[in-house]
Amino acid sequence: MSTPLNYRKFAASMTTAAVVITAIAPAAAAASFTDVSDRYKEAVDLLLSKNATQGVSADKFGTDMNIKRIDAAVMVSKVLDLNVDSAPASGFTDVPSDRAKYVNALKAAGIINGKSATTFDPQANMTRAEMAKVIALAYDLKGTSDLPFTDVSKTFEQYVKALYENDITQGKTATQFGSNANVTRGEFALFVYRAEVPNVVDVSSLSLEQSKPTNITTTHDVNQDFAAASDFVGGLEGTIASGLIAGGRSL
């Protein structure tokens, strides 16, 4: 069973006056897109680093656009680095030939299904319920906690439980998951990122270098949605005894 992501722990004991946690940016960066806010930046950067997307244009990621089933399939297949060239044909007759191999690989891996035995419906918008199933199966996420949502069918319940327990999403409201709502490209990027990022960040394994100090002391819970790792690049002064990056997601 996978470890819940509710609290991603990092702890360190440092005597140096100032340190910087350095990050490696992909060749293409989310900064090149004018519609990617800080909330989505790291998630989009992950997709770009995996060559899983090129955006919808040279300067737009399409953050607020609904994601198509085919685009979601390509993203997940590339992020997982599936062997797309050896996968058997999916049997779907409506998938564009240049993207068929990605759908083939996902179907062979048991991650995605079509609308019927021969139809994938590639241009249809992906719903949140469908997204939950894809992410849960792609990352082998499990969940047993009771759900507070009243709009999740038995068909998708186990997958929504997996995302809920692993803090991939907390739903649209306290009682609504939004099962039939469409997923935007920005939201999908976030969900993939949250599933892809390791559970535990071991500070001792990160590259540290001296820098001009930024007076930051953290010994309390920080909302992960608004305190990305990049927020810390710039320097940490003093000793970090312990820290917790908490979920608290509302998507």
Coordinates of C-alpha atoms in Angstrom, one line a residue:
M1 CA 0.0 0.0 0.0
S2 CA 1.3 3.4 -0.9
T3 CA 2.2 5.9 1.8
P4 CA -0.3 8.8 2.2
L5 CA 1.0 12.1 1.0
N6 CA -0.9 14.1 3.6
Y7 CA 2.3 15.3 5.2
R8 CA 5.5 15.2 3.2
K9 CA 8.2 15.4 5.8
F10 CA 11.6 16.9 5.6
A11 CA 13.9 17.3 8.4
A12 CA 17.5 18.6 8.8
S13 CA 20.0 19.8 11.3
M14 CA 22.2 22.6 9.9
T15 CA 24.8 24.8 11.5
T16 CA 25.6 26.9 8.4
A17 CA 24.2 30.4 8.5
A18 CA 22.6 30.3 5.1
V19 CA 21.8 27.6 2.5
V20 CA 20.1 27.3 -0.7
I21 CA 18.2 24.2 -1.9
T22 CA 19.0 24.2 -5.6
A23 CA 16.6 23.0 -8.2
I24 CA 17.3 21.8 -11.7
A25 CA 15.0 23.5 -14.2
P26 CA 14.0 21.8 -17.4
A27 CA 15.3 23.1 -20.7
A28 CA 11.8 24.6 -21.4
A29 CA 10.2 26.3 -18.5
A30 CA 6.7 27.1 -17.5
A31 CA 7.8 30.8 -17.4
S32 CA 7.6 30.7 -21.2
F33 CA 3.8 30.4 -20.9
T34 CA 1.9 33.5 -20.1
D35 CA -1.0 31.7 -18.5
V36 CA 0.8 29.6 -15.9
S37 CA 0.6 31.1 -12.4
D38 CA 2.9 30.1 -9.6
R39 CA 0.3 27.6 -8.4
Y40 CA 0.9 25.5 -11.5
K41 CA 4.5 26.3 -12.3
E42 CA 6.2 23.3 -10.8
A43 CA 3.6 20.9 -12.2
V44 CA 3.9 22.3 -15.7
D45 CA 7.7 22.3 -15.4
L46 CA 7.5 18.6 -14.6
L47 CA 5.5 17.9 -17.7
L48 CA 7.9 19.9 -19.9
S49 CA 10.9 18.1 -18.4
K50 CA 9.3 14.8 -19.5
N51 CA 8.4 16.1 -22.9
A52 CA 4.8 15.3 -22.0
T53 CA 3.4 18.6 -23.4
Q54 CA 4.3 21.5 -25.5
G55 CA 1.4 23.6 -24.5
V56 CA -1.4 24.7 -26.8
S57 CA 0.7 27.4 -28.5
A58 CA 4.1 28.9 -28.2
D59 CA 3.1 31.1 -25.2
K60 CA 0.1 29.3 -23.8
F61 CA -0.1 26.1 -21.8
G62 CA -3.9 26.3 -21.8
T63 CA -4.2 26.1 -18.0
D64 CA -7.9 26.9 -17.8
M65 CA -8.9 24.8 -20.9
N66 CA -10.5 21.4 -20.4
I67 CA -8.1 18.6 -21.0
K68 CA -9.0 16.1 -23.7
R69 CA -8.8 12.4 -23.1
I70 CA -6.1 12.0 -25.7
D71 CA -4.0 14.8 -24.3
A72 CA -4.2 13.3 -20.8
A73 CA -3.3 9.9 -22.2
V74 CA -0.2 11.3 -23.9
M75 CA 0.9 13.2 -20.7
V76 CA 0.6 10.2 -18.4
S77 CA 2.3 7.8 -20.8
K78 CA 5.3 10.1 -21.2
V79 CA 5.6 11.0 -17.6
L80 CA 5.6 7.2 -16.7
D81 CA 8.1 6.6 -19.5
L82 CA 6.1 3.6 -20.8
N83 CA 7.5 1.5 -23.6
V84 CA 5.1 2.8 -26.2
D85 CA 6.7 1.2 -29.2
S86 CA 6.1 -2.4 -28.2
A87 CA 2.6 -2.2 -26.8
P88 CA -0.1 -4.1 -28.7
A89 CA -2.8 -2.3 -30.6
S90 CA -5.6 -1.1 -28.3
G91 CA -8.4 -2.0 -30.7
F92 CA -9.7 1.6 -30.7
T93 CA -10.4 2.8 -34.2
D94 CA -10.8 6.5 -33.4
V95 CA -7.4 7.4 -32.0
P96 CA -5.1 9.5 -34.3
S97 CA -2.3 7.4 -35.7
D98 CA 0.4 9.7 -34.3
R99 CA -0.9 9.2 -30.8
A100 CA -2.1 5.7 -30.9
K101 CA 1.1 4.2 -29.4
Y102 CA 0.5 6.2 -26.1
V103 CA -3.1 4.9 -25.8
N104 CA -1.9 1.4 -26.7
A105 CA 0.7 1.5 -23.8
L106 CA -1.8 2.8 -21.3
K107 CA -4.4 0.2 -22.2
A108 CA -1.8 -2.6 -22.1
A109 CA -0.7 -1.4 -18.6
G110 CA -4.3 -1.5 -17.4
I111 CA -4.4 2.2 -16.8
I112 CA -7.0 3.4 -19.2
N113 CA -10.0 2.1 -21.0
G114 CA -12.1 3.3 -23.9
K115 CA -15.7 4.2 -24.1
S116 CA -16.4 0.9 -25.8
A117 CA -14.3 -2.0 -27.2
T118 CA -13.5 0.0 -30.3
T119 CA -14.0 3.6 -29.2
F120 CA -11.6 5.8 -27.1
D121 CA -13.4 9.1 -27.7
P122 CA -10.1 11.0 -27.8
Q123 CA -11.5 14.5 -28.2
A124 CA -14.0 14.2 -25.3
N125 CA -13.2 16.1 -22.1
M126 CA -11.8 14.1 -19.2
T127 CA -14.0 14.1 -16.1
R128 CA -12.7 14.2 -12.6
A129 CA -13.9 10.7 -12.0
E130 CA -12.0 9.5 -15.0
M131 CA -9.0 11.4 -13.9
A132 CA -9.1 9.7 -10.5
K133 CA -9.1 6.3 -12.1
V134 CA -6.2 7.1 -14.4
I135 CA -4.0 8.6 -11.7
A136 CA -4.8 5.9 -9.1
L137 CA -4.0 3.1 -11.6
A138 CA -0.9 4.9 -13.0
Y139 CA 0.7 5.3 -9.6
D140 CA -0.8 2.2 -7.9
L141 CA -2.4 4.4 -5.2
K142 CA -4.8 2.8 -2.7
G143 CA -7.2 4.2 -0.2
T144 CA -9.6 2.7 2.4
S145 CA -10.8 5.9 4.1
D146 CA -14.5 6.7 4.0
L147 CA -15.3 9.5 1.6
P148 CA -17.2 12.6 2.6
F149 CA -18.5 13.1 -0.9
T150 CA -22.0 12.3 -2.0
D151 CA -21.5 12.4 -5.7
V152 CA -19.0 9.5 -6.2
S153 CA -20.4 6.3 -7.9
K154 CA -19.4 2.8 -6.9
T155 CA -17.6 2.5 -10.2
F156 CA -15.1 5.2 -9.3
E157 CA -15.2 5.0 -5.5
Q158 CA -12.0 3.1 -5.0
Y159 CA -10.0 5.5 -7.2
V160 CA -11.4 8.6 -5.6
K161 CA -10.6 7.1 -2.2
A162 CA -7.0 6.5 -3.4
L163 CA -6.6 10.2 -4.4
Y164 CA -8.3 11.5 -1.3
E165 CA -6.2 9.4 1.1
N166 CA -3.0 10.2 -0.7
D167 CA -3.8 13.9 -0.7
I168 CA -3.8 14.2 -4.5
T169 CA -7.2 16.1 -4.2
Q170 CA -9.7 17.0 -1.5
G171 CA -12.7 17.6 -3.8
K172 CA -14.5 20.6 -5.0
T173 CA -16.3 21.2 -1.7
A174 CA -16.6 19.4 1.7
T175 CA -19.3 17.1 0.3
Q176 CA -18.8 17.2 -3.5
F177 CA -15.9 15.6 -5.4
G178 CA -17.2 17.0 -8.7
S179 CA -17.1 13.5 -10.4
N180 CA -18.8 14.7 -13.6
A181 CA -17.0 18.0 -13.8
N182 CA -14.4 18.5 -16.5
V183 CA -10.7 18.6 -15.5
T184 CA -8.6 21.6 -16.8
R185 CA -5.1 21.2 -18.1
G186 CA -3.8 23.0 -15.1
E187 CA -5.6 20.8 -12.7
F188 CA -4.5 17.6 -14.5
A189 CA -0.9 18.8 -14.4
L190 CA -1.2 19.4 -10.6
F191 CA -2.7 15.9 -10.0
V192 CA 0.1 14.2 -12.0
Y193 CA 2.7 16.3 -10.2
R194 CA 1.3 15.4 -6.8
A195 CA 1.4 11.7 -7.6
E196 CA 4.8 11.9 -9.2
V197 CA 6.7 13.9 -6.5
P198 CA 8.3 11.5 -4.0
N199 CA 6.6 11.2 -0.6
V200 CA 9.6 12.1 1.5
V201 CA 12.2 14.8 0.7
D202 CA 15.5 13.9 2.2
V203 CA 17.3 17.2 2.8
S204 CA 20.6 15.5 3.2
S205 CA 20.4 14.3 -0.4
L206 CA 19.8 17.8 -1.8
S207 CA 22.5 20.1 -3.1
L208 CA 23.3 22.9 -0.7
E209 CA 25.3 26.0 -1.4
Q210 CA 25.9 29.3 0.4
S211 CA 23.8 32.2 -0.7
K212 CA 22.6 35.6 0.5
P213 CA 20.4 34.8 3.4
T214 CA 16.6 35.2 3.4
N215 CA 15.4 35.2 6.9
I216 CA 13.1 32.2 6.9
T217 CA 12.5 29.9 9.8
T218 CA 10.0 27.1 9.5
T219 CA 9.0 24.9 12.3
H220 CA 5.3 24.7 11.5
D221 CA 2.9 23.3 8.9
V222 CA 3.0 25.0 5.5
N223 CA 0.2 24.7 3.0
Q224 CA 1.9 22.9 0.1
D225 CA -0.3 24.5 -2.6
F226 CA 1.1 28.0 -1.7
A227 CA 4.6 27.0 -0.6
A228 CA 6.3 25.3 -3.4
A229 CA 9.9 24.1 -3.2
S230 CA 10.9 27.0 -5.5
D231 CA 9.8 29.4 -2.8
F232 CA 12.8 28.3 -0.7
V233 CA 15.3 28.9 -3.4
G234 CA 16.9 32.2 -2.4
G235 CA 18.3 31.1 0.9
L236 CA 17.4 29.8 4.3
E237 CA 19.1 31.3 7.4
G238 CA 19.5 29.6 10.7
T239 CA 18.9 26.1 11.8
I240 CA 15.9 24.1 10.5
A241 CA 14.9 21.7 13.2
S242 CA 12.0 20.2 11.4
G243 CA 9.3 21.1 9.0
L244 CA 6.1 19.8 7.5
I245 CA 4.7 20.6 4.1
A246 CA 1.0 19.9 4.4
G247 CA -1.6 19.3 1.7
G248 CA -4.9 21.0 2.3
R249 CA -5.9 20.8 -1.4
S250 CA -9.2 22.0 -2.6
L251 CA -9.1 20.9 -6.2

